mmCIF file of C-alpha atoms in Angstrom:
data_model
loop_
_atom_site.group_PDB
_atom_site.id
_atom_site.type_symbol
_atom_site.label_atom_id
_atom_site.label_comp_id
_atom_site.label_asym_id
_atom_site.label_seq_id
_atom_site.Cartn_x
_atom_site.Cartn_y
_atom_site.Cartn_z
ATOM 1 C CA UNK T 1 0.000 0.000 0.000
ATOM 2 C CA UNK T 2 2.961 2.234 0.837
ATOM 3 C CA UNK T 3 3.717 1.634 -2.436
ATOM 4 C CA UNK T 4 1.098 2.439 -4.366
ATOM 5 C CA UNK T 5 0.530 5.873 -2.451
ATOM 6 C CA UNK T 6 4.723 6.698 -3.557
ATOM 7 C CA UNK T 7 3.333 5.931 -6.659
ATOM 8 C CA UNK T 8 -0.092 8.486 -7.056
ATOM 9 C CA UNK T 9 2.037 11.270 -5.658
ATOM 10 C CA UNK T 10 4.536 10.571 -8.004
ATOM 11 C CA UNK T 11 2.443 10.819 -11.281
ATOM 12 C CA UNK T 12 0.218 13.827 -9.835
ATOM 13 C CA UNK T 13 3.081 16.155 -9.658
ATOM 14 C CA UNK T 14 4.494 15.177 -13.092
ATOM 15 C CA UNK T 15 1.183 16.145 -14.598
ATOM 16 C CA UNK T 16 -0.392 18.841 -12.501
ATOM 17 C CA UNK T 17 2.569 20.490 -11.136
ATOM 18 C CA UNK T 18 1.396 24.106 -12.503
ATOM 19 C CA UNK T 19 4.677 24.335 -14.388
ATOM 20 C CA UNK T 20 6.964 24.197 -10.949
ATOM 21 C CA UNK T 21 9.609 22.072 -11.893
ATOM 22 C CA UNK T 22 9.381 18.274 -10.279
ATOM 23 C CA UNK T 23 11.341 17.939 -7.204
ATOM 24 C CA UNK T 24 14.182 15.585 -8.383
ATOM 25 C CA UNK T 25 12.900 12.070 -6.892
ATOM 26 C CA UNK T 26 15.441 10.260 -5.165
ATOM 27 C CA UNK T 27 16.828 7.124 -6.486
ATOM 28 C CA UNK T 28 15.105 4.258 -4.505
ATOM 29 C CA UNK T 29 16.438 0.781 -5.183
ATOM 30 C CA UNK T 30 13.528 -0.818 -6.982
ATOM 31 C CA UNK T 31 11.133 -3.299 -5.261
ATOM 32 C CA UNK T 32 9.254 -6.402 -6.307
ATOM 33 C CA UNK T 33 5.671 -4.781 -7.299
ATOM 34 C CA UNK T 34 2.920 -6.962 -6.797
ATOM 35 C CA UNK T 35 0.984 -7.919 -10.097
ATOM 36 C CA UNK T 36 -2.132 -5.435 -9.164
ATOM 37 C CA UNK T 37 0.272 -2.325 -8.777
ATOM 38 C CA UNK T 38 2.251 -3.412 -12.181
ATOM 39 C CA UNK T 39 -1.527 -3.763 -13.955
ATOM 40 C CA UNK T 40 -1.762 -0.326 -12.114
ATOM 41 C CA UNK T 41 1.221 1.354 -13.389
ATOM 42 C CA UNK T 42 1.076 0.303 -16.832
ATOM 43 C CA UNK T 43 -2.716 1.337 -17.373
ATOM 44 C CA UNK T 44 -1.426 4.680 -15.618
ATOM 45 C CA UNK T 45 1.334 5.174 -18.384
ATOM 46 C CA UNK T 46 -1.093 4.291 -21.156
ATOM 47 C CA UNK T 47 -3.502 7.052 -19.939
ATOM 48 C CA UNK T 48 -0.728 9.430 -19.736
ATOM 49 C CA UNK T 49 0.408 9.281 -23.186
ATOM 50 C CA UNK T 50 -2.925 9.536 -24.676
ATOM 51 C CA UNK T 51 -3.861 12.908 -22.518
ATOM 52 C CA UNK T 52 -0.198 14.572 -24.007
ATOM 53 C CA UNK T 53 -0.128 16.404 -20.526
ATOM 54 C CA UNK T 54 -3.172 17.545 -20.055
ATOM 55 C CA UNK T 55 -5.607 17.396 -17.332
ATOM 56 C CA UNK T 56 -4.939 14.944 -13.966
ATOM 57 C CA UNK T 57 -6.508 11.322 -15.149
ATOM 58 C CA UNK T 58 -8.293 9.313 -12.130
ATOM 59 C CA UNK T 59 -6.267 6.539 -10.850
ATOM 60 C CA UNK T 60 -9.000 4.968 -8.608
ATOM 61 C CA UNK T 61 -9.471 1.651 -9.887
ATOM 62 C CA UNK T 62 -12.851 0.811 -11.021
ATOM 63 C CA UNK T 63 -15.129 -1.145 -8.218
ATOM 64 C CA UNK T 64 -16.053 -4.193 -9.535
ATOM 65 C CA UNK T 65 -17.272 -5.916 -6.118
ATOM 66 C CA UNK T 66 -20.724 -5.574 -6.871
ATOM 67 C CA UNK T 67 -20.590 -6.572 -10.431
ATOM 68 C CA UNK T 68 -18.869 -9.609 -9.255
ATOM 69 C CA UNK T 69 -21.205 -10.344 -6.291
ATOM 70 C CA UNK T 70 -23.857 -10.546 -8.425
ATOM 71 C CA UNK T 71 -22.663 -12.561 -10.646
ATOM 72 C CA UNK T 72 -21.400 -15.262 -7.918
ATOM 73 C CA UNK T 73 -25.537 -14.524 -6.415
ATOM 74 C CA UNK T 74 -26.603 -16.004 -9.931
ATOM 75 C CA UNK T 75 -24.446 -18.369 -10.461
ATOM 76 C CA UNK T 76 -25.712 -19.678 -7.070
ATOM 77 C CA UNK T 77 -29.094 -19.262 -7.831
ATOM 78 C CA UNK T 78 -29.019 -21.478 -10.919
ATOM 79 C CA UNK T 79 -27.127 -24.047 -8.840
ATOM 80 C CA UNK T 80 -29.818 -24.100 -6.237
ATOM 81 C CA UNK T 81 -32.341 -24.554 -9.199
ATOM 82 C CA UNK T 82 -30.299 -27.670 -10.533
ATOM 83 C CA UNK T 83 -29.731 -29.364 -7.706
ATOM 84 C CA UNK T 84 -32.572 -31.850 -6.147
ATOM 85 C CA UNK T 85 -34.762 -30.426 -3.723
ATOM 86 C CA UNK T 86 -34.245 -31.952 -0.081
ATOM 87 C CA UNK T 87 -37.796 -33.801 -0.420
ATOM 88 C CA UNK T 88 -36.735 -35.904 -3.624
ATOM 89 C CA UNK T 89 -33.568 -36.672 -1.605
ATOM 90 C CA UNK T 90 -34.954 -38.048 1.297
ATOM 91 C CA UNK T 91 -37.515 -39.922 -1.680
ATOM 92 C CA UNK T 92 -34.224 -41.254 -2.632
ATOM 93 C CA UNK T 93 -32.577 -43.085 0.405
ATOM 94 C CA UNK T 94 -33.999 -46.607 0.814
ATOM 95 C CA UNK T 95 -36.082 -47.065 3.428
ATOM 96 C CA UNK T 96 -35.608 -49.021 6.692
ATOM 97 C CA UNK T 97 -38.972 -50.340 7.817
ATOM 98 C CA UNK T 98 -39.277 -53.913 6.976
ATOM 99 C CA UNK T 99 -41.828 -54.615 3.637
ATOM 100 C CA UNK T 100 -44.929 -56.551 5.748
ATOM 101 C CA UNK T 101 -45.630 -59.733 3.238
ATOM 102 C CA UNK T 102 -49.438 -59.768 2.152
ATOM 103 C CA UNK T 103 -50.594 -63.275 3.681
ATOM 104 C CA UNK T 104 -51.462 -65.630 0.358
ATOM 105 C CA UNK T 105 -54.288 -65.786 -1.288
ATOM 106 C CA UNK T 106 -56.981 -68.633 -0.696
ATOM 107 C CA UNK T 107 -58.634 -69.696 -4.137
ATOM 108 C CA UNK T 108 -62.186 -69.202 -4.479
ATOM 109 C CA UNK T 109 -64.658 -71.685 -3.830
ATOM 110 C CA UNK T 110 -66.464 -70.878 -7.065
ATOM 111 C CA UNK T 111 -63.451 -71.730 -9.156
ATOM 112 C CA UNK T 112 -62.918 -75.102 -7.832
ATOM 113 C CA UNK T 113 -64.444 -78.090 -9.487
ATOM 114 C CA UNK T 114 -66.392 -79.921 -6.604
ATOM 115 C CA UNK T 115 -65.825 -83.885 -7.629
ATOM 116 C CA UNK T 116 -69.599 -85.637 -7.441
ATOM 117 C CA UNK T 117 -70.355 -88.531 -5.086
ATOM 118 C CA UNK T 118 -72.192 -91.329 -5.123
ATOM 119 C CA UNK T 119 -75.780 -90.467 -3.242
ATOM 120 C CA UNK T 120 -75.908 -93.881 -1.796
ATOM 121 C CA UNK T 121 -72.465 -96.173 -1.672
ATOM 122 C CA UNK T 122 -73.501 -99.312 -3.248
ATOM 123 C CA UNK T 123 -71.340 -102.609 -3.651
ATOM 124 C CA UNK T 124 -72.585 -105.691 -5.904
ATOM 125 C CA UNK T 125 -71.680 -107.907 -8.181
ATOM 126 C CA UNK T 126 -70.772 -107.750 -12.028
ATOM 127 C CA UNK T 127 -74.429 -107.067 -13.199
ATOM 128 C CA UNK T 128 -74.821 -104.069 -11.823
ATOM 129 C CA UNK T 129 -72.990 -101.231 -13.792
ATOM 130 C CA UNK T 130 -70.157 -99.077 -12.044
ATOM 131 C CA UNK T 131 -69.877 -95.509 -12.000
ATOM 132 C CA UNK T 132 -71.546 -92.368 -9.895
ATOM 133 C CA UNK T 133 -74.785 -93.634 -8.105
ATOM 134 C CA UNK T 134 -77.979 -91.427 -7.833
ATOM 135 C CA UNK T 135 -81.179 -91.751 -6.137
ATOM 136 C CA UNK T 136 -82.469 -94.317 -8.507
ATOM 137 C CA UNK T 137 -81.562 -97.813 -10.227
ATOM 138 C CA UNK T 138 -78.961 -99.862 -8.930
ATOM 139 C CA UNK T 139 -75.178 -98.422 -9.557
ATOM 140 C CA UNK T 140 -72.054 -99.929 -7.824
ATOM 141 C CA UNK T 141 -69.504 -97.114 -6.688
ATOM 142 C CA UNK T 142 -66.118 -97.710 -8.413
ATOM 143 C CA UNK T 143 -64.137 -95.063 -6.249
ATOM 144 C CA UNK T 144 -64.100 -96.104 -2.675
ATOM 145 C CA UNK T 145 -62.179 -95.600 0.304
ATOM 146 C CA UNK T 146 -61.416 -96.600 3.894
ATOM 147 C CA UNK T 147 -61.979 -94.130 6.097
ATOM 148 C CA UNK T 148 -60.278 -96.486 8.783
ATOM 149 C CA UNK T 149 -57.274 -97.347 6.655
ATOM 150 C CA UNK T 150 -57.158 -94.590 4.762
ATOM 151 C CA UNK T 151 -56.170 -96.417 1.211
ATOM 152 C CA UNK T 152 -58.317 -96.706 -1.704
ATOM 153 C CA UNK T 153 -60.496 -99.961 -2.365
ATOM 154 C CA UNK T 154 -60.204 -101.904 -5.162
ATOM 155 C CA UNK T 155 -62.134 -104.645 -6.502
ATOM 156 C CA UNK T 156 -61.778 -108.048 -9.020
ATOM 157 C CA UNK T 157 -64.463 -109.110 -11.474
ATOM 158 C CA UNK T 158 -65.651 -112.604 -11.409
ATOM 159 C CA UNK T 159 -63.840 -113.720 -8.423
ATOM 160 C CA UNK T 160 -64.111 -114.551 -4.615
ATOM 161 C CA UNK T 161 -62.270 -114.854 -1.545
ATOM 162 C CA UNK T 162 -60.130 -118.247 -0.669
ATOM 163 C CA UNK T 163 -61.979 -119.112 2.499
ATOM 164 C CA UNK T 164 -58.244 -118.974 4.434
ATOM 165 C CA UNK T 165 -57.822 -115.401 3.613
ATOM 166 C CA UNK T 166 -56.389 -113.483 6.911
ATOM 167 C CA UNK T 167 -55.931 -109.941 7.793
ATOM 168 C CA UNK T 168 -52.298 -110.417 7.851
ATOM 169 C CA UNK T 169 -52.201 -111.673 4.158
ATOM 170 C CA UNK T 170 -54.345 -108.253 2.765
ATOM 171 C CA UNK T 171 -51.837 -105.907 5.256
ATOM 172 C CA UNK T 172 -48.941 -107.677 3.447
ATOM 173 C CA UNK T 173 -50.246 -107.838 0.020
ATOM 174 C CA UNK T 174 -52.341 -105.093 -0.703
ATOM 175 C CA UNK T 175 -52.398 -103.739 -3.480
ATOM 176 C CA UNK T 176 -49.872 -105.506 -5.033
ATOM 177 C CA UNK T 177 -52.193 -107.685 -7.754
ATOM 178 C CA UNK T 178 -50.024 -110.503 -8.252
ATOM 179 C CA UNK T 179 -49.828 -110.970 -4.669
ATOM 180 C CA UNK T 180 -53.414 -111.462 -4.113
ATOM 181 C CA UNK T 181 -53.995 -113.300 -6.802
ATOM 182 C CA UNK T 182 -53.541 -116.326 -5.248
ATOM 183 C CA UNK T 183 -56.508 -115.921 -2.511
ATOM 184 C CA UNK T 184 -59.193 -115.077 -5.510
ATOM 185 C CA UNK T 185 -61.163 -117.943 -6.526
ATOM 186 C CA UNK T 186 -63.015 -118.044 -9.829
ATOM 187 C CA UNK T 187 -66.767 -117.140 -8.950
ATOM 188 C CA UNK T 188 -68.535 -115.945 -12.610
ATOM 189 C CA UNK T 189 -70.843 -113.154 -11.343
ATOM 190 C CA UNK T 190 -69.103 -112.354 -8.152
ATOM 191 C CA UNK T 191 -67.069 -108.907 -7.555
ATOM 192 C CA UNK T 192 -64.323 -109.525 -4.909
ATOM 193 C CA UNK T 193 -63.532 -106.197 -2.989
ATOM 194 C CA UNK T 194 -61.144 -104.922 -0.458
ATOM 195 C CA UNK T 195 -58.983 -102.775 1.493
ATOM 196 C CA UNK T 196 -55.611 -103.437 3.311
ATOM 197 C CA UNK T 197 -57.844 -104.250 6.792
ATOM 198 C CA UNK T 198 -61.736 -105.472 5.203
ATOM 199 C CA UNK T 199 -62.233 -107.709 2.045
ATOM 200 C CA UNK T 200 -65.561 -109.267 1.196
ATOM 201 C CA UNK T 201 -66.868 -110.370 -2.274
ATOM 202 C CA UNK T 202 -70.823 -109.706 -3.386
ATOM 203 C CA UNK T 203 -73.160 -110.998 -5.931
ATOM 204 C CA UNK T 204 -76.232 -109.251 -4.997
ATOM 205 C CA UNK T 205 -76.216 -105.344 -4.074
ATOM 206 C CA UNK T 206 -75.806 -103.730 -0.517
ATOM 207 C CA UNK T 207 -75.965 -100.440 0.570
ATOM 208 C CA UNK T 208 -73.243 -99.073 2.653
ATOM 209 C CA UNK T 209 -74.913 -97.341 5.742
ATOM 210 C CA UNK T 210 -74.121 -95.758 8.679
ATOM 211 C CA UNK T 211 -74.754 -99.572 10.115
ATOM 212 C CA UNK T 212 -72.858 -101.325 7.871
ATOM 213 C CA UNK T 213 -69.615 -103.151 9.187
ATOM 214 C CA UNK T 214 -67.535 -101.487 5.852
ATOM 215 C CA UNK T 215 -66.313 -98.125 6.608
ATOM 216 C CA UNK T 216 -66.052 -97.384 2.640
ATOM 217 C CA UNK T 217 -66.997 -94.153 1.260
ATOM 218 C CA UNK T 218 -67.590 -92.636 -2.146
ATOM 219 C CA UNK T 219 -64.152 -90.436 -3.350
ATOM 220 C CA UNK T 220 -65.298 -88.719 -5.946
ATOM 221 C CA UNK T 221 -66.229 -88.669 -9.816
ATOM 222 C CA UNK T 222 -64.983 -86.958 -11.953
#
């Protein structure tokens, strides 16, 4: 700063020194100048040699703080419009409450396909027609099972039981065909049934009641 004021009163009495002569300026050993008083100086000398002498020029800089200030305000303000608001941040971050799993669906009664049973389980032998019995004429059910068990009954055409047949040979054997095979006896018109724990064999029809000694129910048709 010392400097720079050496400098102003310097270049005012050169050129408005009301033709006094200059006081003879002492010979100072020059000093580094910083790069604003050399931008200074120089635009000083330019001015100087335009004028030819004339009037004192004004060596205050120009301000450009506001200019600038502004300028650094907008460029700010366009940043700010850029950048995410705070809300679409926070949208951002993945959240830390645990996702509660919607319990499965049950299907619909209405889209299931109910399988018919027989009205009335019947059991007889081979002149009676299989299939899904109704109310009326004589059908024998051909999709039975033990409800004490649990297994699905099946049944032989033209055949009854070998008078020797034993629980212990239908647990063993059932439903293995080749291994009950040899308990059947040829009977034309007979239908040989059973389970792993009941086996009888029918020629005439009976109805499977809540008193009957079978515990065989109708499955299902499809």
């Amino acid at each position: 700063m010392d400097d720079l004021d050496d400098l102003l009163s310097d270049l005012n009495a050169t050129l408005g020194g009301g033709g006094k002569p200059a006081a003879p300026i002492p010979a100072v050993p020059p000093r580094p100048a910083s790069g604003r008083s050399q931008n200074l100086q120089t635009s000083q000398t330019s001015a100087s040699s335009q004028s030819g002498g004339g009037s004192a020029l004004s060596t205050k800089p120009q301000q450009s703080g506001p200019a600038l200030g502004g300028d650094i305000d907008d460029l700010l303000a366009d940043l700010n419009c850029l950048s995410p608001p705070k809300s679409m941040k926070a949208s951002v971050q993945p959240s830390t409450t645990p996702v509660k799993q919607a319990p499965p669906r049950m299907p619909s009664a209405r889209g299931v396909k109910m399988a018919k049973k027989c009205s009335c389980v019947t059991i007889g032998g081979t002149q009676f027609e299989q299939g899904l019995a109704g109310f009326s004429g004589t059908v024998c059910c051909d999709r039975m099972r033990c409800t004490k068990c649990d297994l699905i009954v099946v049944s032989f055409e033209n055949a009854k039981w070998s008078s020797d047949a034993e629980y212990m040979f239908f647990r063993n054997c059932y439903p293995n065909e080749d291994k009950l095979r040899p308990k059947l006896l040829n009977c034309p018109g007979s239908r040989a049934y059973c389970c792993q724990c009941t086996w009888t064999e029918k020629t005439t029809p009976e109805h499977l009641g809540y008193n009957s000694p079978f515990r065989w129910v109708c499955r299902g048709h499809s």
